[in-house]
Amino acid sequence: MTAGDRRPGSRFDDVADAAARAFDLLPSTPQDVRPPAGSGQRRPARRVSADPDTVERDLIKLVLTLVELLRQLMERQALQRVDAGDLTEEQEERLGATLMILHDRMVELCAQYDLSMQDLNLDLGPLGTLLPPAE
């Protein structure tokens, strides 16, 4: 059969067959996934618990994690701007003071909910951790 002899729906059949073959190659369970070579055995990713007794703390943990990620991104961008000389001395002082206040407030909020800054670093499984390691 040539390409011109195919009926219009056969292209969809080809796509469906290709998709089925691709899904057959995927691991069916998490146990079938091998850790990357040389990485050692990874522990399973922590999950957010939907326990009614801890839902407030878990939600706060998720929100604080996102705020900490944004804080670290802002800090990196600020350092790049300082290194590039884009800021006046007064702007650098204000920016530094603001970032220190934000960090202190994050520590206070973590303490209020009995969390540490390390608790905010979610494990994304094969992707590693959400936040970069502390320097």
Coordinates of N, CA and C in Angstrom, one line a residue:
M1 N 0.8 -1.2 0.0 CA 0.0 0.0 0.0 C 0.9 1.2 0.0
T2 N 0.6 2.2 -0.9 CA 1.4 3.4 -0.9 C 0.7 4.5 -0.1
A3 N 1.4 5.6 0.1 CA 0.9 6.7 0.9 C -0.4 7.2 0.2
G4 N -0.5 7.2 -1.1 CA -1.7 7.7 -1.7 C -2.9 6.8 -1.6
D5 N -2.6 5.5 -1.3 CA -3.7 4.5 -1.2 C -4.3 4.5 0.2
R6 N -3.7 5.2 1.1 CA -4.2 5.1 2.5 C -5.5 5.9 2.6
R7 N -6.4 5.3 3.5 CA -7.6 6.1 3.8 C -7.3 7.2 4.8
P8 N -8.2 8.2 4.8 CA -7.9 9.4 5.6 C -7.7 9.1 7.1
G9 N -8.4 8.1 7.7 CA -8.3 7.8 9.1 C -7.0 7.0 9.4
S10 N -6.3 6.5 8.5 CA -5.1 5.7 8.8 C -4.0 6.5 9.4
R11 N -3.9 7.8 9.2 CA -2.8 8.6 9.8 C -3.1 8.6 11.3
F12 N -4.3 8.7 11.7 CA -4.6 8.7 13.1 C -4.3 7.3 13.7
D13 N -4.6 6.3 13.0 CA -4.2 4.9 13.4 C -2.7 4.8 13.6
D14 N -1.9 5.4 12.7 CA -0.5 5.3 12.9 C 0.0 6.1 14.1
V15 N -0.6 7.2 14.4 CA -0.3 8.0 15.6 C -0.7 7.2 16.8
A16 N -1.8 6.6 16.8 CA -2.3 5.8 18.0 C -1.3 4.6 18.2
D17 N -0.9 4.0 17.1 CA 0.0 2.8 17.3 C 1.3 3.3 17.8
A18 N 1.8 4.4 17.4 CA 3.1 5.0 17.8 C 3.0 5.3 19.3
A19 N 1.9 5.9 19.7 CA 1.7 6.3 21.1 C 1.6 5.0 22.0
A20 N 0.9 4.0 21.5 CA 0.9 2.8 22.3 C 2.2 2.2 22.5
R21 N 3.1 2.2 21.4 CA 4.4 1.6 21.5 C 5.2 2.5 22.5
A22 N 5.1 3.8 22.5 CA 5.8 4.7 23.4 C 5.4 4.4 24.8
F23 N 4.1 4.2 25.1 CA 3.7 4.0 26.5 C 4.1 2.6 26.9
D24 N 4.3 1.6 26.0 CA 4.8 0.3 26.4 C 6.2 0.4 26.9
L25 N 7.0 1.4 26.5 CA 8.4 1.6 26.9 C 8.5 2.3 28.3
L26 N 7.4 2.9 28.7 CA 7.5 3.6 30.0 C 7.4 2.6 31.2
P27 N 8.0 2.9 32.3 CA 7.9 2.0 33.5 C 6.4 2.1 34.0
S28 N 6.0 1.0 34.4 CA 4.6 0.9 34.9 C 4.4 1.3 36.3
T29 N 5.4 1.2 37.2 CA 5.3 1.5 38.6 C 6.6 2.3 39.0
P30 N 6.6 3.0 40.1 CA 7.8 3.7 40.5 C 8.9 2.8 40.8
Q31 N 8.7 1.5 41.2 CA 9.7 0.6 41.4 C 10.5 0.2 40.2
D32 N 9.9 0.4 39.0 CA 10.5 0.0 37.8 C 11.5 1.1 37.3
V33 N 11.4 2.3 37.9 CA 12.3 3.4 37.6 C 13.7 3.2 38.3
R34 N 14.7 3.2 37.5 CA 16.1 3.0 38.1 C 16.6 4.4 38.4
P35 N 17.4 4.5 39.5 CA 18.0 5.8 39.8 C 19.1 6.1 38.7
P36 N 19.4 7.3 38.4 CA 20.5 7.6 37.5 C 21.8 7.0 37.9
A37 N 22.6 6.6 37.0 CA 23.9 5.9 37.3 C 24.8 6.8 38.1
G38 N 25.4 6.3 39.2 CA 26.3 7.0 40.0 C 25.6 7.9 41.0
S39 N 24.3 7.9 41.1 CA 23.7 8.8 42.0 C 23.4 8.2 43.3
G40 N 23.6 6.9 43.4 CA 23.3 6.2 44.7 C 21.8 6.0 44.8
Q41 N 21.4 5.4 45.8 CA 19.9 5.1 46.1 C 19.3 6.4 46.6
R42 N 18.2 6.8 45.9 CA 17.5 8.0 46.4 C 16.4 7.6 47.3
R43 N 16.1 8.4 48.3 CA 14.9 8.1 49.1 C 13.7 8.6 48.4
P44 N 12.5 8.0 48.7 CA 11.3 8.4 48.1 C 10.9 9.8 48.4
A45 N 10.3 10.5 47.5 CA 9.9 11.9 47.7 C 8.9 12.0 48.8
R46 N 8.9 13.1 49.6 CA 7.9 13.3 50.6 C 6.7 13.8 50.0
R47 N 5.6 13.5 50.5 CA 4.3 13.9 49.9 C 3.6 14.8 50.9
V48 N 2.8 15.8 50.4 CA 2.0 16.6 51.3 C 0.9 15.8 51.8
S49 N 0.7 15.7 53.1 CA -0.3 14.9 53.7 C -1.6 15.7 53.7
A50 N -2.7 14.9 53.4 CA -4.0 15.6 53.4 C -4.7 15.3 54.7
D51 N -4.0 15.0 55.8 CA -4.6 14.7 57.1 C -5.2 16.0 57.6
P52 N -6.5 15.9 58.0 CA -7.2 17.1 58.5 C -6.5 17.8 59.7
D53 N -5.8 17.0 60.5 CA -5.1 17.6 61.6 C -3.9 18.5 61.2
T54 N -3.3 18.2 60.1 CA -2.1 18.9 59.7 C -2.2 19.7 58.4
V55 N -3.4 19.8 57.9 CA -3.6 20.5 56.6 C -3.2 21.9 56.7
E56 N -3.4 22.6 57.8 CA -3.0 24.0 57.9 C -1.5 24.1 57.8
R57 N -0.8 23.3 58.6 CA 0.7 23.3 58.6 C 1.2 23.0 57.2
D58 N 0.6 22.0 56.6 CA 1.1 21.6 55.2 C 0.9 22.7 54.2
L59 N -0.2 23.4 54.3 CA -0.5 24.5 53.4 C 0.5 25.6 53.6
I60 N 0.7 25.9 54.9 CA 1.7 27.0 55.3 C 3.1 26.6 54.7
K61 N 3.4 25.3 54.9 CA 4.7 24.8 54.4 C 4.9 25.0 52.9
L62 N 3.8 24.7 52.1 CA 3.8 24.9 50.7 C 4.0 26.4 50.3
V63 N 3.2 27.2 51.0 CA 3.2 28.7 50.7 C 4.6 29.2 51.0
L64 N 5.2 28.8 52.2 CA 6.5 29.3 52.6 C 7.6 28.8 51.7
T65 N 7.4 27.6 51.1 CA 8.4 27.1 50.2 C 8.4 28.0 48.9
L66 N 7.2 28.3 48.4 CA 7.1 29.2 47.2 C 7.7 30.6 47.5
V67 N 7.4 31.1 48.7 CA 7.9 32.4 49.0 C 9.5 32.4 49.1
E68 N 10.0 31.3 49.7 CA 11.4 31.2 49.9 C 12.1 31.0 48.5
L69 N 11.5 30.3 47.6 CA 12.0 30.2 46.2 C 12.1 31.5 45.6
L70 N 11.0 32.3 45.7 CA 11.0 33.6 45.1 C 12.0 34.5 45.8
R71 N 12.2 34.4 47.1 CA 13.1 35.3 47.8 C 14.5 35.0 47.3
Q72 N 14.8 33.7 47.1 CA 16.2 33.3 46.6 C 16.4 33.8 45.2
L73 N 15.4 33.7 44.4 CA 15.5 34.2 43.0 C 15.7 35.7 43.0
M74 N 15.0 36.5 43.9 CA 15.2 37.9 43.9 C 16.6 38.2 44.4
E75 N 17.1 37.5 45.4 CA 18.4 37.7 45.9 C 19.5 37.5 44.9
R76 N 19.3 36.4 44.1 CA 20.3 36.2 43.0 C 20.3 37.3 42.0
Q77 N 19.1 37.8 41.6 CA 19.0 38.8 40.6 C 19.6 40.1 41.2
A78 N 19.4 40.4 42.5 CA 19.9 41.6 43.1 C 21.4 41.5 43.1
L79 N 22.0 40.3 43.4 CA 23.5 40.2 43.3 C 24.0 40.4 41.9
Q80 N 23.3 40.0 40.9 CA 23.7 40.2 39.5 C 23.7 41.7 39.2
R81 N 22.7 42.4 39.7 CA 22.6 43.8 39.4 C 23.7 44.6 40.1
V82 N 24.0 44.1 41.3 CA 25.1 44.8 42.1 C 26.4 44.6 41.4
D83 N 26.6 43.3 40.9 CA 27.9 43.0 40.2 C 28.0 43.7 38.9
A84 N 26.9 44.0 38.2 CA 26.9 44.7 37.0 C 27.0 46.2 37.2
G85 N 26.8 46.7 38.4 CA 26.9 48.1 38.7 C 25.6 48.9 38.3
D86 N 24.5 48.2 38.2 CA 23.2 48.8 37.8 C 22.6 49.7 38.9
L87 N 23.0 49.5 40.1 CA 22.4 50.2 41.2 C 23.3 51.2 41.9
T88 N 22.6 52.2 42.4 CA 23.4 53.2 43.2 C 23.7 52.6 44.6
E89 N 24.5 53.3 45.3 CA 24.9 52.8 46.6 C 23.7 52.7 47.5
E90 N 22.8 53.8 47.4 CA 21.6 53.8 48.3 C 20.7 52.7 47.9
Q91 N 20.5 52.4 46.6 CA 19.6 51.3 46.2 C 20.2 50.0 46.7
E92 N 21.5 49.8 46.6 CA 22.1 48.6 47.1 C 21.8 48.4 48.6
E93 N 21.9 49.5 49.4 CA 21.7 49.4 50.8 C 20.2 49.0 51.1
R94 N 19.3 49.7 50.4 CA 17.9 49.4 50.6 C 17.5 48.0 50.2
L95 N 18.1 47.5 49.1 CA 17.8 46.2 48.6 C 18.3 45.2 49.6
G96 N 19.6 45.4 50.1 CA 20.1 44.5 51.0 C 19.3 44.4 52.3
A97 N 18.9 45.6 52.8 CA 18.1 45.6 54.1 C 16.8 44.9 53.9
T98 N 16.2 45.1 52.7 CA 14.9 44.5 52.4 C 15.0 43.0 52.4
L99 N 16.0 42.5 51.7 CA 16.2 41.0 51.6 C 16.5 40.4 53.0
M100 N 17.3 41.1 53.8 CA 17.6 40.6 55.2 C 16.3 40.6 56.0
I101 N 15.5 41.6 55.9 CA 14.2 41.7 56.6 C 13.3 40.5 56.2
L102 N 13.2 40.3 54.9 CA 12.4 39.2 54.3 C 12.9 37.8 54.8
H103 N 14.2 37.6 54.9 CA 14.8 36.4 55.4 C 14.4 36.2 56.8
D104 N 14.6 37.3 57.6 CA 14.3 37.2 59.1 C 12.8 36.8 59.3
R105 N 11.9 37.4 58.5 CA 10.5 37.2 58.6 C 10.2 35.7 58.2
M106 N 10.9 35.2 57.2 CA 10.7 33.8 56.8 C 11.1 32.9 58.0
V107 N 12.2 33.2 58.6 CA 12.7 32.4 59.8 C 11.6 32.4 60.9
E108 N 11.1 33.6 61.2 CA 10.0 33.8 62.2 C 8.8 33.0 61.9
L109 N 8.3 33.0 60.6 CA 7.2 32.2 60.2 C 7.4 30.7 60.3
C110 N 8.6 30.3 59.9 CA 8.9 28.9 60.1 C 8.9 28.5 61.5
A111 N 9.4 29.3 62.4 CA 9.4 29.0 63.9 C 8.0 29.0 64.4
Q112 N 7.2 29.9 63.9 CA 5.8 29.9 64.4 C 5.0 28.6 64.0
Y113 N 5.4 28.0 62.9 CA 4.7 26.8 62.5 C 5.6 25.5 62.7
D114 N 6.6 25.7 63.6 CA 7.5 24.6 63.9 C 8.1 23.9 62.7
L115 N 8.6 24.8 61.8 CA 9.3 24.3 60.6 C 10.7 24.9 60.6
S116 N 11.6 24.2 59.9 CA 12.9 24.8 59.7 C 13.0 25.2 58.2
M117 N 14.0 26.0 57.9 CA 14.2 26.4 56.5 C 14.5 25.1 55.7
Q118 N 15.1 24.1 56.2 CA 15.4 22.9 55.5 C 14.1 22.1 55.1
D119 N 13.1 22.3 56.0 CA 11.8 21.6 55.7 C 11.1 22.2 54.5
L120 N 11.5 23.4 54.1 CA 10.9 24.0 52.9 C 11.5 23.5 51.6
N121 N 12.6 22.8 51.6 CA 13.2 22.3 50.4 C 12.6 21.0 50.0
L122 N 11.6 21.1 49.2 CA 10.8 19.9 48.8 C 11.7 19.0 47.8
D123 N 11.5 17.7 48.0 CA 12.2 16.7 47.2 C 11.4 16.4 46.0
L124 N 11.9 16.7 44.8 CA 11.1 16.5 43.5 C 11.4 15.2 42.9
G125 N 11.9 14.2 43.6 CA 12.3 12.9 43.1 C 13.4 13.0 42.2
P126 N 13.3 12.5 41.0 CA 14.4 12.4 40.0 C 15.0 13.8 39.7
L127 N 14.2 14.9 39.9 CA 14.6 16.2 39.5 C 15.5 16.8 40.6
G128 N 15.6 16.2 41.8 CA 16.3 16.7 42.9 C 15.5 17.6 43.8
T129 N 16.1 18.5 44.5 CA 15.3 19.4 45.4 C 14.9 20.6 44.7
L130 N 13.8 21.2 45.3 CA 13.3 22.5 44.7 C 14.2 23.6 44.8
L131 N 14.7 23.8 46.0 CA 15.6 24.9 46.3 C 17.1 24.5 46.2
P132 N 17.9 25.4 45.7 CA 19.3 25.1 45.6 C 19.9 24.9 47.0
P133 N 21.0 24.2 47.1 CA 21.6 24.0 48.4 C 22.1 25.3 49.0
A134 N 22.0 25.4 50.3 CA 22.5 26.6 51.0 C 24.0 26.8 50.8
E135 N 24.4 28.0 50.6 CA 25.8 28.3 50.3 C 26.5 28.7 51.6

